[in-house]
mmCIF file of C-alpha atoms in Angstrom:
data_model
loop_
_atom_site.group_PDB
_atom_site.id
_atom_site.type_symbol
_atom_site.label_atom_id
_atom_site.label_comp_id
_atom_site.label_asym_id
_atom_site.label_seq_id
_atom_site.Cartn_x
_atom_site.Cartn_y
_atom_site.Cartn_z
ATOM 1 C CA UNK A 11 -19.612 25.646 11.663
ATOM 2 C CA UNK A 12 -19.490 21.834 11.725
ATOM 3 C CA UNK A 13 -22.242 20.066 9.853
ATOM 4 C CA UNK A 14 -24.430 17.346 11.351
ATOM 5 C CA UNK A 15 -22.228 14.554 10.050
ATOM 6 C CA UNK A 16 -19.147 15.934 11.766
ATOM 7 C CA UNK A 17 -20.999 16.490 15.032
ATOM 8 C CA UNK A 18 -22.128 12.850 15.071
ATOM 9 C CA UNK A 19 -18.646 11.489 14.332
ATOM 10 C CA UNK A 20 -16.869 9.726 17.193
ATOM 11 C CA UNK A 21 -13.301 10.540 16.200
ATOM 12 C CA UNK A 22 -11.476 7.719 18.001
ATOM 13 C CA UNK A 23 -13.932 5.006 16.913
ATOM 14 C CA UNK A 24 -12.746 3.433 13.668
ATOM 15 C CA UNK A 25 -16.207 2.169 12.799
ATOM 16 C CA UNK A 26 -17.576 5.677 13.233
ATOM 17 C CA UNK A 27 -14.812 6.929 10.923
ATOM 18 C CA UNK A 28 -15.920 4.393 8.308
ATOM 19 C CA UNK A 29 -19.572 5.275 8.779
ATOM 20 C CA UNK A 30 -18.859 8.967 8.223
ATOM 21 C CA UNK A 31 -16.536 8.677 5.232
ATOM 22 C CA UNK A 32 -16.626 11.544 2.765
ATOM 23 C CA UNK A 33 -18.080 10.268 -0.500
ATOM 24 C CA UNK A 34 -20.040 13.194 -1.950
ATOM 25 C CA UNK A 35 -19.057 16.591 -3.269
ATOM 26 C CA UNK A 36 -21.151 18.290 -0.593
ATOM 27 C CA UNK A 37 -19.369 16.424 2.190
ATOM 28 C CA UNK A 38 -15.961 17.176 0.670
ATOM 29 C CA UNK A 39 -16.693 20.910 0.678
ATOM 30 C CA UNK A 40 -16.789 20.752 4.473
ATOM 31 C CA UNK A 41 -13.086 19.902 4.455
ATOM 32 C CA UNK A 42 -11.516 21.666 1.455
ATOM 33 C CA UNK A 43 -12.225 24.367 -1.076
ATOM 34 C CA UNK A 44 -12.931 22.087 -4.020
ATOM 35 C CA UNK A 45 -11.472 23.248 -7.326
ATOM 36 C CA UNK A 46 -13.474 23.120 -10.582
ATOM 37 C CA UNK A 47 -11.091 20.394 -11.793
ATOM 38 C CA UNK A 48 -11.687 18.274 -8.698
ATOM 39 C CA UNK A 49 -15.434 18.801 -9.028
ATOM 40 C CA UNK A 50 -15.355 17.666 -12.664
ATOM 41 C CA UNK A 51 -13.259 14.608 -11.801
ATOM 42 C CA UNK A 52 -15.694 13.615 -9.069
ATOM 43 C CA UNK A 53 -18.546 13.888 -11.554
ATOM 44 C CA UNK A 54 -16.680 11.673 -14.037
ATOM 45 C CA UNK A 55 -16.103 9.057 -11.325
ATOM 46 C CA UNK A 56 -19.840 8.431 -11.145
ATOM 47 C CA UNK A 57 -20.398 4.849 -12.287
ATOM 48 C CA UNK A 58 -16.687 4.291 -13.007
ATOM 49 C CA UNK A 59 -14.402 4.638 -9.981
ATOM 50 C CA UNK A 60 -15.219 4.506 -6.300
ATOM 51 C CA UNK A 61 -13.920 7.246 -4.057
ATOM 52 C CA UNK A 62 -14.186 7.874 -0.331
ATOM 53 C CA UNK A 63 -12.051 9.515 2.352
ATOM 54 C CA UNK A 64 -12.009 8.965 6.097
ATOM 55 C CA UNK A 65 -12.514 12.110 8.181
ATOM 56 C CA UNK A 66 -9.129 11.465 9.784
ATOM 57 C CA UNK A 67 -7.306 11.445 6.441
ATOM 58 C CA UNK A 68 -9.359 14.402 5.225
ATOM 59 C CA UNK A 69 -8.185 16.351 8.266
ATOM 60 C CA UNK A 70 -4.620 16.132 6.909
ATOM 61 C CA UNK A 71 -5.551 17.819 3.621
ATOM 62 C CA UNK A 72 -4.649 21.434 2.946
ATOM 63 C CA UNK A 73 -7.939 23.261 2.598
ATOM 64 C CA UNK A 74 -6.755 25.630 -0.119
ATOM 65 C CA UNK A 75 -3.918 23.878 -1.958
ATOM 66 C CA UNK A 76 -4.985 21.294 -4.582
ATOM 67 C CA UNK A 77 -1.344 20.176 -4.927
ATOM 68 C CA UNK A 78 -1.403 18.986 -1.293
ATOM 69 C CA UNK A 79 0.008 15.418 -1.302
ATOM 70 C CA UNK A 80 -2.935 14.151 0.751
ATOM 71 C CA UNK A 81 -5.505 15.712 -1.574
ATOM 72 C CA UNK A 82 -3.795 14.289 -4.646
ATOM 73 C CA UNK A 83 -3.853 10.781 -3.196
ATOM 74 C CA UNK A 84 -7.470 10.924 -2.040
ATOM 75 C CA UNK A 85 -9.536 13.252 -4.254
ATOM 76 C CA UNK A 86 -10.301 12.156 -7.838
ATOM 77 C CA UNK A 87 -8.296 13.902 -10.555
ATOM 78 C CA UNK A 88 -8.953 14.490 -14.236
ATOM 79 C CA UNK A 89 -5.773 12.590 -15.070
ATOM 80 C CA UNK A 90 -7.613 9.383 -14.187
ATOM 81 C CA UNK A 91 -9.682 9.745 -17.356
ATOM 82 C CA UNK A 92 -6.889 10.504 -19.820
ATOM 83 C CA UNK A 93 -5.512 7.903 -22.223
ATOM 84 C CA UNK A 94 -1.847 6.975 -21.780
ATOM 85 C CA UNK A 95 0.297 4.722 -23.937
ATOM 86 C CA UNK A 96 0.979 1.209 -22.631
ATOM 87 C CA UNK A 97 -1.384 1.578 -19.663
ATOM 88 C CA UNK A 98 -2.975 -1.651 -18.483
ATOM 89 C CA UNK A 99 -5.738 -2.552 -16.061
ATOM 90 C CA UNK A 100 -3.551 -5.297 -14.598
ATOM 91 C CA UNK A 101 0.159 -4.685 -15.296
ATOM 92 C CA UNK A 102 1.249 -6.861 -12.354
ATOM 93 C CA UNK A 103 -0.542 -9.987 -13.590
ATOM 94 C CA UNK A 104 -3.039 -10.643 -10.789
ATOM 95 C CA UNK A 105 -5.574 -12.116 -13.197
ATOM 96 C CA UNK A 106 -2.909 -14.235 -14.915
ATOM 97 C CA UNK A 107 -1.765 -15.881 -11.683
ATOM 98 C CA UNK A 108 -5.161 -16.168 -9.976
ATOM 99 C CA UNK A 109 -5.742 -19.739 -8.843
ATOM 100 C CA UNK A 110 -8.984 -19.379 -6.871
ATOM 101 C CA UNK A 111 -11.386 -16.564 -6.075
ATOM 102 C CA UNK A 112 -8.868 -14.999 -3.707
ATOM 103 C CA UNK A 113 -5.485 -16.723 -4.146
ATOM 104 C CA UNK A 114 -2.794 -15.367 -6.491
ATOM 105 C CA UNK A 115 0.237 -17.645 -6.794
ATOM 106 C CA UNK A 116 3.031 -15.851 -8.667
ATOM 107 C CA UNK A 117 6.135 -16.809 -6.676
ATOM 108 C CA UNK A 118 7.177 -20.369 -5.739
ATOM 109 C CA UNK A 119 6.908 -20.174 -1.938
ATOM 110 C CA UNK A 120 4.285 -17.497 -1.313
ATOM 111 C CA UNK A 121 0.816 -16.399 -2.285
ATOM 112 C CA UNK A 122 -1.435 -13.387 -2.047
ATOM 113 C CA UNK A 123 -4.962 -13.657 -0.712
ATOM 114 C CA UNK A 124 -7.202 -10.842 -1.979
ATOM 115 C CA UNK A 125 -9.531 -11.078 0.984
ATOM 116 C CA UNK A 126 -11.633 -8.014 0.112
ATOM 117 C CA UNK A 127 -11.837 -5.196 -2.416
ATOM 118 C CA UNK A 128 -13.139 -2.687 0.140
ATOM 119 C CA UNK A 129 -11.013 0.195 1.457
ATOM 120 C CA UNK A 130 -11.616 3.105 3.805
ATOM 121 C CA UNK A 131 -9.935 5.445 1.301
ATOM 122 C CA UNK A 132 -9.703 4.533 -2.366
ATOM 123 C CA UNK A 133 -6.201 5.772 -3.164
ATOM 124 C CA UNK A 134 -6.134 7.367 -6.589
ATOM 125 C CA UNK A 135 -2.838 5.592 -7.418
ATOM 126 C CA UNK A 136 -3.975 2.061 -6.515
ATOM 127 C CA UNK A 137 -2.351 -0.745 -8.507
ATOM 128 C CA UNK A 138 -5.575 -2.727 -8.240
ATOM 129 C CA UNK A 139 -7.772 0.058 -9.545
ATOM 130 C CA UNK A 140 -9.838 -2.601 -11.290
ATOM 131 C CA UNK A 141 -11.186 -3.389 -7.818
ATOM 132 C CA UNK A 142 -12.954 -0.041 -7.831
ATOM 133 C CA UNK A 143 -14.382 -0.155 -11.348
ATOM 134 C CA UNK A 144 -17.698 -1.515 -12.676
ATOM 135 C CA UNK A 145 -19.419 -0.581 -9.434
ATOM 136 C CA UNK A 146 -22.593 -2.590 -9.958
ATOM 137 C CA UNK A 147 -20.885 -5.802 -10.973
ATOM 138 C CA UNK A 148 -17.532 -5.962 -9.254
ATOM 139 C CA UNK A 149 -15.830 -9.342 -9.089
ATOM 140 C CA UNK A 150 -15.861 -9.652 -5.319
ATOM 141 C CA UNK A 151 -19.447 -8.519 -4.919
ATOM 142 C CA UNK A 152 -20.529 -11.168 -7.400
ATOM 143 C CA UNK A 153 -18.380 -13.907 -5.884
ATOM 144 C CA UNK A 154 -18.230 -13.120 -2.157
ATOM 145 C CA UNK A 155 -20.629 -16.015 -1.558
ATOM 146 C CA UNK A 156 -18.124 -18.478 -3.017
ATOM 147 C CA UNK A 157 -16.798 -20.685 -0.244
ATOM 148 C CA UNK A 158 -13.498 -19.701 1.328
ATOM 149 C CA UNK A 159 -12.813 -23.441 1.503
ATOM 150 C CA UNK A 160 -11.388 -23.525 -2.011
ATOM 151 C CA UNK A 161 -8.922 -20.733 -1.144
ATOM 152 C CA UNK A 162 -7.666 -22.444 1.998
ATOM 153 C CA UNK A 163 -7.668 -25.822 0.249
ATOM 154 C CA UNK A 164 -5.393 -24.517 -2.500
ATOM 155 C CA UNK A 165 -2.855 -23.330 0.080
ATOM 156 C CA UNK A 166 -3.175 -26.569 2.043
ATOM 157 C CA UNK A 167 -2.591 -28.672 -1.097
ATOM 158 C CA UNK A 168 0.585 -26.776 -2.063
ATOM 159 C CA UNK A 169 3.192 -27.514 0.629
ATOM 160 C CA UNK A 170 5.719 -25.243 -1.080
ATOM 161 C CA UNK A 171 3.698 -22.245 0.162
ATOM 162 C CA UNK A 172 5.265 -20.967 3.375
ATOM 163 C CA UNK A 173 4.275 -17.290 3.252
ATOM 164 C CA UNK A 174 0.764 -15.837 2.830
ATOM 165 C CA UNK A 175 0.059 -12.132 2.299
ATOM 166 C CA UNK A 176 -3.451 -10.915 3.141
ATOM 167 C CA UNK A 177 -4.297 -7.918 1.023
ATOM 168 C CA UNK A 178 -7.080 -6.556 -1.162
ATOM 169 C CA UNK A 179 -8.549 -3.890 -0.834
ATOM 170 C CA UNK A 180 -7.601 -3.583 2.803
ATOM 171 C CA UNK A 181 -8.013 -6.622 5.081
ATOM 172 C CA UNK A 182 -8.486 -4.393 8.124
ATOM 173 C CA UNK A 183 -11.844 -3.324 6.730
ATOM 174 C CA UNK A 184 -13.058 -6.559 8.309
ATOM 175 C CA UNK A 185 -13.692 -6.691 12.031
ATOM 176 C CA UNK A 186 -11.393 -8.561 14.410
ATOM 177 C CA UNK A 187 -13.572 -11.681 14.505
ATOM 178 C CA UNK A 188 -13.489 -12.224 10.723
ATOM 179 C CA UNK A 189 -9.769 -11.458 10.527
ATOM 180 C CA UNK A 190 -8.995 -13.859 13.356
ATOM 181 C CA UNK A 191 -10.957 -16.590 11.595
ATOM 182 C CA UNK A 192 -8.871 -16.092 8.437
ATOM 183 C CA UNK A 193 -5.565 -15.993 10.323
ATOM 184 C CA UNK A 194 -6.431 -18.921 12.597
ATOM 185 C CA UNK A 195 -7.452 -21.038 9.595
ATOM 186 C CA UNK A 196 -4.113 -20.310 7.917
ATOM 187 C CA UNK A 197 -2.243 -21.138 11.118
ATOM 188 C CA UNK A 198 -3.761 -24.641 11.040
ATOM 189 C CA UNK A 199 -1.947 -25.315 7.742
ATOM 190 C CA UNK A 200 1.390 -26.841 8.851
ATOM 191 C CA UNK A 201 3.607 -25.445 6.093
ATOM 192 C CA UNK A 202 2.414 -21.820 6.417
ATOM 193 C CA UNK A 203 5.241 -20.238 8.401
ATOM 194 C CA UNK A 204 4.658 -16.507 7.915
ATOM 195 C CA UNK A 205 1.458 -14.491 7.664
ATOM 196 C CA UNK A 206 1.720 -10.955 6.348
ATOM 197 C CA UNK A 207 -0.946 -8.266 6.244
ATOM 198 C CA UNK A 208 -0.853 -5.491 3.691
ATOM 199 C CA UNK A 209 -2.762 -2.546 5.121
ATOM 200 C CA UNK A 210 -2.773 1.213 4.695
ATOM 201 C CA UNK A 211 -4.965 1.693 7.761
ATOM 202 C CA UNK A 212 -2.071 2.875 9.981
ATOM 203 C CA UNK A 213 -1.939 5.796 7.506
ATOM 204 C CA UNK A 214 -5.582 6.270 6.538
ATOM 205 C CA UNK A 215 -7.401 5.118 9.672
ATOM 206 C CA UNK A 216 -4.979 4.634 12.595
ATOM 207 C CA UNK A 217 -7.952 4.309 14.953
ATOM 208 C CA UNK A 218 -8.382 0.800 13.520
ATOM 209 C CA UNK A 219 -5.182 -0.365 15.245
ATOM 210 C CA UNK A 220 -6.860 -0.988 18.580
ATOM 211 C CA UNK A 221 -5.342 -2.752 21.607
ATOM 212 C CA UNK A 222 -7.833 -5.589 21.102
ATOM 213 C CA UNK A 223 -6.787 -6.027 17.460
ATOM 214 C CA UNK A 224 -3.091 -6.092 18.396
ATOM 215 C CA UNK A 225 -3.745 -8.582 21.199
ATOM 216 C CA UNK A 226 -5.455 -10.831 18.673
ATOM 217 C CA UNK A 227 -2.467 -10.706 16.310
ATOM 218 C CA UNK A 228 -0.160 -11.492 19.239
ATOM 219 C CA UNK A 229 -1.679 -14.986 19.401
ATOM 220 C CA UNK A 230 -0.629 -15.936 15.861
ATOM 221 C CA UNK A 231 3.014 -14.936 15.422
ATOM 222 C CA UNK A 232 5.029 -14.541 13.320
ATOM 223 C CA UNK A 233 2.858 -11.742 11.902
ATOM 224 C CA UNK A 234 4.294 -9.038 9.652
ATOM 225 C CA UNK A 235 2.460 -5.894 8.578
ATOM 226 C CA UNK A 236 3.458 -3.915 5.506
ATOM 227 C CA UNK A 237 1.965 -0.454 5.437
ATOM 228 C CA UNK A 238 2.132 2.404 2.943
ATOM 229 C CA UNK A 239 3.309 5.896 3.915
ATOM 230 C CA UNK A 240 4.016 8.006 0.820
ATOM 231 C CA UNK A 241 4.727 11.410 2.350
ATOM 232 C CA UNK A 242 6.021 12.795 5.628
ATOM 233 C CA UNK A 243 2.739 14.654 6.113
ATOM 234 C CA UNK A 244 1.072 11.290 6.723
ATOM 235 C CA UNK A 245 3.225 10.580 9.775
ATOM 236 C CA UNK A 246 1.211 12.022 12.639
ATOM 237 C CA UNK A 247 1.007 11.314 16.386
ATOM 238 C CA UNK A 248 -1.987 9.058 15.648
ATOM 239 C CA UNK A 249 -0.237 7.039 12.932
ATOM 240 C CA UNK A 250 2.934 6.816 15.040
ATOM 241 C CA UNK A 251 0.900 5.510 17.973
ATOM 242 C CA UNK A 252 -0.769 2.896 15.744
ATOM 243 C CA UNK A 253 2.615 1.625 14.545
ATOM 244 C CA UNK A 254 4.010 1.654 18.084
ATOM 245 C CA UNK A 255 1.079 -0.421 19.324
ATOM 246 C CA UNK A 256 1.703 -3.048 16.637
ATOM 247 C CA UNK A 257 5.411 -3.139 17.412
ATOM 248 C CA UNK A 258 4.815 -3.553 21.147
ATOM 249 C CA UNK A 259 2.734 -6.635 20.343
ATOM 250 C CA UNK A 260 5.525 -8.200 18.335
ATOM 251 C CA UNK A 261 4.252 -7.321 14.857
ATOM 252 C CA UNK A 262 7.042 -6.386 12.447
ATOM 253 C CA UNK A 263 6.044 -3.185 10.627
ATOM 254 C CA UNK A 264 7.612 -2.289 7.281
ATOM 255 C CA UNK A 265 6.764 0.385 4.753
ATOM 256 C CA UNK A 266 6.210 0.231 1.011
ATOM 257 C CA UNK A 267 6.271 3.659 -0.596
ATOM 258 C CA UNK A 268 5.089 4.268 -4.151
ATOM 259 C CA UNK A 269 7.074 6.824 -6.143
ATOM 260 C CA UNK A 270 4.414 9.298 -7.309
ATOM 261 C CA UNK A 271 4.868 12.208 -9.697
ATOM 262 C CA UNK A 272 4.132 15.513 -8.002
ATOM 263 C CA UNK A 273 3.878 13.951 -4.550
ATOM 264 C CA UNK A 274 7.200 12.444 -3.497
ATOM 265 C CA UNK A 275 9.365 12.296 -6.633
ATOM 266 C CA UNK A 276 12.135 14.533 -5.323
ATOM 267 C CA UNK A 277 15.067 13.786 -3.053
ATOM 268 C CA UNK A 278 14.205 16.190 -0.235
ATOM 269 C CA UNK A 279 10.675 14.834 0.192
ATOM 270 C CA UNK A 280 11.869 11.226 0.062
ATOM 271 C CA UNK A 281 14.641 11.801 2.588
ATOM 272 C CA UNK A 282 12.194 13.491 4.950
ATOM 273 C CA UNK A 283 9.796 10.557 4.673
ATOM 274 C CA UNK A 284 12.464 7.910 5.273
ATOM 275 C CA UNK A 285 13.940 9.741 8.263
ATOM 276 C CA UNK A 286 10.476 10.180 9.743
ATOM 277 C CA UNK A 287 9.736 6.473 9.302
ATOM 278 C CA UNK A 288 12.840 5.523 11.252
ATOM 279 C CA UNK A 289 11.780 7.820 14.078
ATOM 280 C CA UNK A 290 8.599 5.786 14.509
ATOM 281 C CA UNK A 291 10.535 2.495 14.122
ATOM 282 C CA UNK A 292 9.018 1.555 10.767
ATOM 283 C CA UNK A 293 11.589 0.156 8.375
ATOM 284 C CA UNK A 294 11.527 1.406 4.770
ATOM 285 C CA UNK A 295 11.238 -1.766 2.691
ATOM 286 C CA UNK A 296 10.275 -1.042 -0.914
ATOM 287 C CA UNK A 297 10.160 2.050 -3.068
ATOM 288 C CA UNK A 298 7.771 0.961 -5.797
ATOM 289 C CA UNK A 299 7.942 2.590 -9.205
ATOM 290 C CA UNK A 300 4.329 3.586 -9.821
ATOM 291 C CA UNK A 301 2.682 1.035 -12.106
ATOM 292 C CA UNK A 302 1.289 2.244 -15.419
ATOM 293 C CA UNK A 303 -2.248 1.279 -14.463
ATOM 294 C CA UNK A 304 -5.241 2.526 -16.416
ATOM 295 C CA UNK A 305 -6.491 5.517 -14.444
ATOM 296 C CA UNK A 306 -3.175 5.937 -12.597
ATOM 297 C CA UNK A 307 -0.688 6.825 -15.361
ATOM 298 C CA UNK A 308 -0.663 10.539 -14.509
ATOM 299 C CA UNK A 309 1.237 9.620 -11.327
ATOM 300 C CA UNK A 310 3.992 7.670 -13.119
ATOM 301 C CA UNK A 311 7.431 9.391 -12.973
ATOM 302 C CA UNK A 312 10.414 8.502 -15.128
ATOM 303 C CA UNK A 313 12.639 5.646 -14.034
ATOM 304 C CA UNK A 314 15.610 8.015 -14.186
ATOM 305 C CA UNK A 315 13.864 10.192 -11.581
ATOM 306 C CA UNK A 316 13.718 7.200 -9.251
ATOM 307 C CA UNK A 317 17.316 6.215 -9.936
ATOM 308 C CA UNK A 318 18.472 9.765 -9.230
ATOM 309 C CA UNK A 319 16.660 9.664 -5.891
ATOM 310 C CA UNK A 320 18.337 6.365 -5.046
ATOM 311 C CA UNK A 321 21.753 7.880 -5.836
ATOM 312 C CA UNK A 322 20.932 10.640 -3.380
ATOM 313 C CA UNK A 323 19.980 8.133 -0.678
ATOM 314 C CA UNK A 324 22.630 5.422 -0.851
ATOM 315 C CA UNK A 325 25.606 6.357 1.271
ATOM 316 C CA UNK A 326 23.930 9.488 2.594
ATOM 317 C CA UNK A 327 21.531 7.644 4.902
ATOM 318 C CA UNK A 328 21.972 4.612 7.120
ATOM 319 C CA UNK A 329 21.628 1.387 5.143
ATOM 320 C CA UNK A 330 18.322 0.195 6.575
ATOM 321 C CA UNK A 331 16.788 3.601 5.839
ATOM 322 C CA UNK A 332 17.220 3.045 2.102
ATOM 323 C CA UNK A 333 14.426 1.013 0.478
ATOM 324 C CA UNK A 334 14.802 -1.285 -2.510
ATOM 325 C CA UNK A 335 13.708 0.501 -5.681
ATOM 326 C CA UNK A 336 11.686 -1.947 -7.753
ATOM 327 C CA UNK A 337 8.972 -2.253 -10.353
ATOM 328 C CA UNK A 338 6.294 -4.945 -10.172
ATOM 329 C CA UNK A 339 5.636 -6.747 -13.435
ATOM 330 C CA UNK A 340 3.987 -9.932 -14.662
ATOM 331 C CA UNK A 341 7.455 -11.476 -14.326
ATOM 332 C CA UNK A 342 7.635 -10.441 -10.680
ATOM 333 C CA UNK A 343 9.493 -7.651 -8.899
ATOM 334 C CA UNK A 344 12.447 -6.264 -10.869
ATOM 335 C CA UNK A 345 15.132 -4.056 -9.217
ATOM 336 C CA UNK A 346 15.610 -0.661 -10.870
ATOM 337 C CA UNK A 347 18.546 0.770 -8.946
ATOM 338 C CA UNK A 348 21.916 1.192 -10.647
ATOM 339 C CA UNK A 349 24.389 -1.665 -10.842
ATOM 340 C CA UNK A 350 27.572 -0.702 -9.023
ATOM 341 C CA UNK A 351 29.493 -3.896 -9.725
ATOM 342 C CA UNK A 352 30.833 -4.393 -13.259
ATOM 343 C CA UNK A 353 32.807 -7.417 -14.458
ATOM 344 C CA UNK A 354 36.186 -6.437 -15.855
ATOM 345 C CA UNK A 355 38.615 -9.058 -17.113
ATOM 346 C CA UNK A 356 39.236 -11.625 -14.372
ATOM 347 C CA UNK A 357 37.841 -9.364 -11.671
ATOM 348 C CA UNK A 358 35.282 -6.684 -10.935
ATOM 349 C CA UNK A 359 35.068 -2.916 -10.990
ATOM 350 C CA UNK A 360 33.337 -1.461 -7.902
ATOM 351 C CA UNK A 361 31.829 2.010 -7.587
ATOM 352 C CA UNK A 362 30.658 3.680 -4.363
ATOM 353 C CA UNK A 363 27.965 6.279 -3.785
ATOM 354 C CA UNK A 364 30.434 9.108 -4.496
ATOM 355 C CA UNK A 365 31.467 7.657 -7.855
ATOM 356 C CA UNK A 366 34.846 6.520 -6.507
ATOM 357 C CA UNK A 367 36.018 3.261 -8.065
ATOM 358 C CA UNK A 368 38.313 0.336 -7.214
ATOM 359 C CA UNK A 369 39.119 -3.100 -8.648
ATOM 360 C CA UNK A 370 38.222 -6.362 -6.929
ATOM 361 C CA UNK A 371 39.960 -9.602 -7.916
ATOM 362 C CA UNK A 372 38.782 -13.093 -7.048
ATOM 363 C CA UNK A 373 42.109 -14.874 -7.638
ATOM 364 C CA UNK A 374 43.050 -16.522 -4.342
#
């Protein structure tokens, strides 16, 4: 029998979904049969890591199987509290390249704006897990009052910046009015050509992709949205409809999958995901090697696992279905797929997806 919280939930209202997020053990028991290991991990999260799950995303979890890919991504695990060699709180260098409260400038022509640290679901594999630590004194909570002017001023004063990515946290946690203010302010900066939004809400809270929100984005093109499907189970009629609504309003939707041990680190699962993405007109963009982040290392597969998956994709699927396999470092994004062009004498040695080879000479 549904509890009071579920009865009060308005399923199609994204704000109601946020209001009724699962964030206690008692609430979680309404959705799954919690294992002793999950219960212990939740207890250890107290005062260390945030966790919450939207009812929508919880509805995708297998009630009885703790290895369910949705459960593993959403419910705390004991692996988060183990010590792993070479793990780092910030392996991608956010803190090193931070120029203002919100602006990270790592690449010459583009910046990231960390507009919030709040999410509807705190993914257990998050690269920015430091956003969900030190709950009483988090960076954004202490500094949210700092004027946005310095962030916009930095972008305005650097004319080489042509591309701004809004991320966090998840920018779509804000309402339309606040998001439009951010986007409209960026659009007033002459050299900002492209605005991108990094959001997992099409996956975790598709109700957020409302007609009104899409109509707002339509006024500020070109707008790109990079989302984050990790498993075919996440592609539902609701998430497909959210992506379709964005596309029909001219928003380019691409996907960035993270390669996660025990979730999608096998060829069959990855092929199924990529094929399913194409069916909903979302282009696979990146396959990220999971970063060795403190609290995330238990999800990190071997690089050879990722390279083997890429060998099983290239040539066996249409070209735009195959993402770029990369790792994000303090030096930037580094490709990890195999080189298939080798210099040999005064020419090159080429190898195709079947291992067949041929020479290529540049002498004209």
